[in-house]
CSV table of C-alpha atoms in Angstrom, one decimal:
chain,number,residue,atom,x,y,z
A,1,MET,CA,111.8,-94.8,199.7
A,2,GLN,CA,111.3,-91.8,197.4
A,3,SER,CA,111.0,-94.0,194.3
A,4,ASP,CA,108.8,-96.6,195.8
A,5,ASN,CA,106.3,-93.4,197.1
A,6,LEU,CA,106.7,-91.7,193.2
A,7,SER,CA,105.3,-95.3,191.6
A,8,ASP,CA,102.3,-96.1,194.6
A,9,ASP,CA,101.6,-92.5,193.5
A,10,VAL,CA,101.7,-92.8,189.9
A,11,GLU,CA,99.5,-96.1,190.4
A,12,ALA,CA,97.1,-94.5,192.7
A,13,ASN,CA,96.7,-91.5,190.3
A,14,PRO,CA,96.6,-92.4,187.0
A,15,ASP,CA,94.2,-90.0,185.6
A,16,ARG,CA,96.8,-87.4,187.0
A,17,VAL,CA,99.7,-88.8,185.1
A,18,ASP,CA,97.6,-89.8,181.8
A,19,LEU,CA,96.3,-85.6,182.0
A,20,PHE,CA,100.7,-84.8,182.3
A,21,TYR,CA,101.3,-86.9,179.7
A,22,GLN,CA,98.5,-85.2,177.9
A,23,GLN,CA,99.5,-81.7,178.6
A,24,GLY,CA,103.3,-82.9,177.1
A,25,LYS,CA,102.0,-83.4,174.5
A,26,VAL,CA,100.2,-79.9,173.5
A,27,ALA,CA,102.8,-77.7,174.3
A,28,CYS,CA,104.8,-80.1,171.8
A,29,VAL,CA,102.3,-79.5,169.5
A,30,MET,CA,101.9,-76.0,170.7
A,31,PHE,CA,105.4,-75.2,170.3
A,32,THR,CA,106.1,-76.8,167.0
A,33,VAL,CA,102.8,-74.8,165.2
A,34,LEU,CA,104.6,-72.1,166.4
A,35,LEU,CA,108.7,-72.8,164.8
A,36,LEU,CA,106.7,-73.5,161.8
A,37,LEU,CA,104.4,-70.3,161.5
A,38,SER,CA,108.0,-67.8,162.9
A,39,PHE,CA,109.6,-69.8,159.6
A,40,LEU,CA,107.0,-69.2,156.8
A,41,VAL,CA,106.8,-65.6,158.6
A,42,ILE,CA,110.7,-65.0,157.8
A,43,GLY,CA,109.7,-66.8,154.4
A,44,ILE,CA,106.8,-64.6,153.5
A,45,VAL,CA,109.4,-61.1,154.7
A,46,THR,CA,112.1,-62.9,152.7
A,47,GLY,CA,109.9,-63.1,149.6
A,48,LEU,CA,108.5,-59.7,149.5
A,49,ASN,CA,111.8,-57.6,150.0
A,50,PHE,CA,113.8,-60.1,146.9
A,51,LYS,CA,110.2,-59.0,145.4
A,52,ASN,CA,110.0,-55.2,145.9
A,53,ASN,CA,114.0,-55.3,145.3
A,54,SER,CA,113.5,-57.2,141.9
A,55,GLN,CA,111.0,-54.6,140.6
A,56,GLU,CA,113.0,-52.1,141.7
A,57,ASN,CA,115.5,-53.1,139.7
A,58,GLN,CA,113.4,-54.4,136.5
A,59,THR,CA,112.9,-51.2,136.3
A,60,ARG,CA,115.9,-49.2,136.4
A,61,GLY,CA,117.1,-52.2,134.1
A,62,LEU,CA,114.1,-50.5,132.0
A,63,LEU,CA,115.7,-47.9,131.6
A,64,SER,CA,118.2,-49.0,128.5
A,65,ASP,CA,115.8,-49.8,126.4
A,66,ASP,CA,112.3,-48.0,127.1
A,67,ILE,CA,113.3,-45.0,126.9
A,68,THR,CA,112.1,-42.4,124.9
A,69,PRO,CA,114.2,-40.4,124.9
A,70,ILE,CA,112.6,-37.4,122.3
A,71,PRO,CA,109.9,-38.1,120.3
A,72,PHE,CA,110.4,-39.1,116.3
A,73,GLN,CA,109.5,-36.5,114.4
A,74,TYR,CA,111.2,-34.0,116.5
A,75,LYS,CA,114.8,-33.4,114.8
A,76,GLY,CA,116.8,-31.4,117.7
A,77,ASN,CA,120.3,-32.3,118.3
A,78,LYS,CA,122.3,-33.6,121.2
A,79,GLY,CA,124.5,-31.2,120.9
A,80,LEU,CA,127.2,-31.6,124.2
A,81,CYS,CA,125.1,-33.7,126.1
A,82,SER,CA,125.4,-37.9,126.2
A,83,ASP,CA,122.8,-40.4,123.8
A,84,GLY,CA,119.8,-40.0,124.3
A,85,TRP,CA,119.4,-36.8,126.1
A,86,VAL,CA,118.6,-33.5,124.0
A,87,LEU,CA,119.8,-30.2,124.3
A,88,TYR,CA,118.6,-26.5,125.1
A,89,LYS,CA,120.3,-23.8,126.0
A,90,ASN,CA,123.6,-24.8,128.4
A,91,THR,CA,120.8,-28.1,130.1
A,92,CYS,CA,120.9,-31.3,129.0
A,93,TYR,CA,117.4,-33.3,128.9
A,94,LEU,CA,116.5,-36.5,129.8
A,95,ILE,CA,112.7,-37.6,129.0
A,96,VAL,CA,112.2,-41.2,130.7
A,97,ASN,CA,109.2,-42.9,129.7
A,98,VAL,CA,109.1,-44.9,132.1
A,99,TYR,CA,106.6,-44.8,135.1
A,100,GLY,CA,107.0,-45.0,138.7
A,101,THR,CA,106.8,-42.3,141.9
A,102,TRP,CA,108.3,-39.0,142.8
A,103,GLU,CA,110.7,-40.6,144.8
A,104,LEU,CA,111.5,-43.6,142.2
A,105,SER,CA,112.5,-40.9,139.6
A,106,LYS,CA,114.4,-38.7,141.5
A,107,SER,CA,116.5,-41.4,142.5
A,108,LEU,CA,117.1,-42.4,138.9
A,109,CYS,CA,117.7,-38.9,137.7
A,110,HIS,CA,120.2,-39.4,140.5
A,111,ASP,CA,121.6,-42.4,139.2
A,112,HIS,CA,122.3,-40.2,135.7
A,113,GLY,CA,124.0,-37.6,137.9
A,114,ALA,CA,121.1,-35.0,137.1
A,115,HIS,CA,118.0,-34.3,139.1
A,116,LEU,CA,114.5,-34.1,138.1
A,117,MET,CA,113.7,-31.3,136.2
A,118,VAL,CA,113.5,-27.5,137.5
A,119,VAL,CA,111.2,-25.1,134.9
A,120,ASN,CA,112.9,-22.1,135.1
A,121,SER,CA,110.9,-19.8,132.3
A,122,GLU,CA,108.0,-20.1,129.0
A,123,GLU,CA,110.4,-20.6,126.6
A,124,GLU,CA,111.8,-23.9,128.4
A,125,LEU,CA,108.7,-25.2,129.4
A,126,GLU,CA,107.4,-24.6,125.5
A,127,PHE,CA,110.8,-26.7,124.1
A,128,ILE,CA,110.0,-29.4,126.7
A,129,SER,CA,106.0,-29.4,125.7
A,130,ARG,CA,107.5,-30.0,122.4
A,131,VAL,CA,109.8,-32.2,122.6
A,132,VAL,CA,108.1,-34.5,125.0
A,133,GLN,CA,104.9,-36.9,124.2
A,134,LYS,CA,101.7,-35.0,124.3
A,135,SER,CA,99.4,-36.8,126.3
A,136,PRO,CA,101.8,-39.0,129.2
A,137,ASP,CA,102.3,-36.9,132.2
A,138,TYR,CA,106.1,-35.8,134.0
A,139,TRP,CA,107.2,-35.4,136.7
A,140,ILE,CA,109.3,-32.4,137.7
A,141,GLY,CA,111.6,-31.7,140.9
A,142,LEU,CA,108.6,-29.9,142.8
A,143,LYS,CA,107.7,-30.6,146.2
A,144,ARG,CA,105.2,-29.7,148.9
A,145,ASP,CA,106.7,-30.3,152.6
A,146,LYS,CA,104.8,-31.5,155.3
A,147,MET,CA,104.8,-27.4,156.0
A,148,GLY,CA,103.4,-26.6,153.2
A,149,GLN,CA,106.2,-25.1,151.7
A,150,TRP,CA,107.2,-25.7,148.2
A,151,SER,CA,110.5,-26.7,146.7
A,152,TRP,CA,112.9,-27.3,143.9
A,153,VAL,CA,114.6,-30.0,143.9
A,154,ASN,CA,118.3,-28.3,142.8
A,155,GLY,CA,118.0,-26.2,146.1
A,156,ASP,CA,116.5,-23.3,143.6
A,157,ASN,CA,114.1,-20.7,145.6
A,158,TYR,CA,110.3,-21.1,144.8
A,159,HIS,CA,109.1,-17.5,144.7
A,160,SER,CA,112.2,-16.9,142.7
A,161,THR,CA,111.0,-19.0,140.3
A,162,PRO,CA,107.8,-18.4,137.6
A,163,HIS,CA,104.7,-20.6,138.1
A,164,PHE,CA,102.6,-22.4,135.1
A,165,TRP,CA,99.7,-23.6,137.1
A,166,ASP,CA,97.1,-25.0,135.6
A,167,GLU,CA,93.9,-24.0,136.3
A,168,ASN,CA,92.3,-24.9,140.0
A,169,LYS,CA,96.0,-26.1,141.2
A,170,PRO,CA,97.2,-26.7,143.3
A,171,ALA,CA,94.2,-28.6,144.9
A,172,HIS,CA,94.1,-31.8,148.2
A,173,TRP,CA,97.0,-29.8,150.0
A,174,ASP,CA,96.6,-32.9,152.6
A,175,THR,CA,97.6,-35.7,149.7
A,176,GLU,CA,99.1,-34.3,147.0
A,177,SER,CA,102.4,-33.0,147.3
A,178,CYS,CA,104.5,-33.8,144.3
A,179,ILE,CA,104.7,-31.4,141.2
A,180,TYR,CA,104.2,-32.9,137.7
A,181,LEU,CA,103.3,-31.2,134.1
A,182,LYS,CA,100.2,-32.8,132.9
A,183,GLY,CA,99.4,-34.2,129.9
A,184,SER,CA,97.2,-33.5,127.3
A,185,ASP,CA,96.2,-34.1,123.5
A,186,THR,CA,95.2,-30.6,123.1
A,187,VAL,CA,96.9,-28.4,125.4
A,188,HIS,CA,100.1,-27.3,123.2
A,189,ARG,CA,101.7,-26.4,126.7
A,190,LYS,CA,101.9,-28.8,129.7
A,191,LEU,CA,101.0,-27.2,132.9
A,192,MET,CA,101.3,-27.5,136.2
A,193,HIS,CA,99.5,-30.4,138.5
A,194,ASP,CA,99.9,-31.6,141.5
A,195,ALA,CA,99.3,-35.3,142.6
A,196,ASP,CA,100.1,-38.2,145.5
A,197,CYS,CA,104.1,-38.9,145.2
A,198,HIS,CA,103.0,-42.6,145.7
A,199,SER,CA,100.9,-42.3,142.1
A,200,GLU,CA,103.8,-43.5,138.9
A,201,ARG,CA,104.0,-41.4,135.4
A,202,TYR,CA,106.7,-40.7,133.3
A,203,HIS,CA,109.4,-38.3,134.5
A,204,ILE,CA,111.9,-35.5,132.9
A,205,CYS,CA,116.0,-35.6,133.7
A,206,GLU,CA,117.8,-32.7,133.9
A,207,GLN,CA,122.1,-31.9,133.7
A,208,LYS,CA,123.2,-28.3,133.9
A,209,LEU,CA,125.8,-28.0,131.8
A,210,GLU,CA,129.5,-27.0,133.3
A,211,LYS,CA,130.4,-23.5,132.3
A,212,GLY,CA,133.7,-23.8,129.0
A,213,THR,CA,131.4,-26.8,127.5
A,214,TRP,CA,128.9,-24.4,125.7
């Protein structure tokens, strides 16, 4: 009896049935589109992650080929340092001529069991200025936190170390929190500048020799 009533209702309201049918088709199409969009978004996110990982791995891979530890004309010796490093007093330095952000540079130094360079004396800065290339900039291990306090990556007290700022530096307190040694073809000694931490520069790694080995 109920089936007969349903048949009568269908025959009496064909437009209503057609409307239900059309709405069902629209719902199916929308579901299919949403499903395809979901797959597309997942594919894009996966691709971006793969690209970022590949770029970082590529940068790390460049280390073995693109590091120029010292300018060709420099005739220093590596002493007790590993190949590619240069010795000054009781410290080994690695001059990395690969562009990277401050954080990436810090990470790359850490991979070598070292840290970004900490400037402890005028003599040390003079030595590094002679060893590195003149024009490029080099990240060092000094950074300003959100409270405006400076700190060295190895924990040294900023106020107990000498500061070799260039004229009118530091500046841009709100946007430039990482420090590099400024390249120059005319100035012999490199001086400290502040910059956006996401900008890319070369960097200098530093590793102290253990006592008893020097």
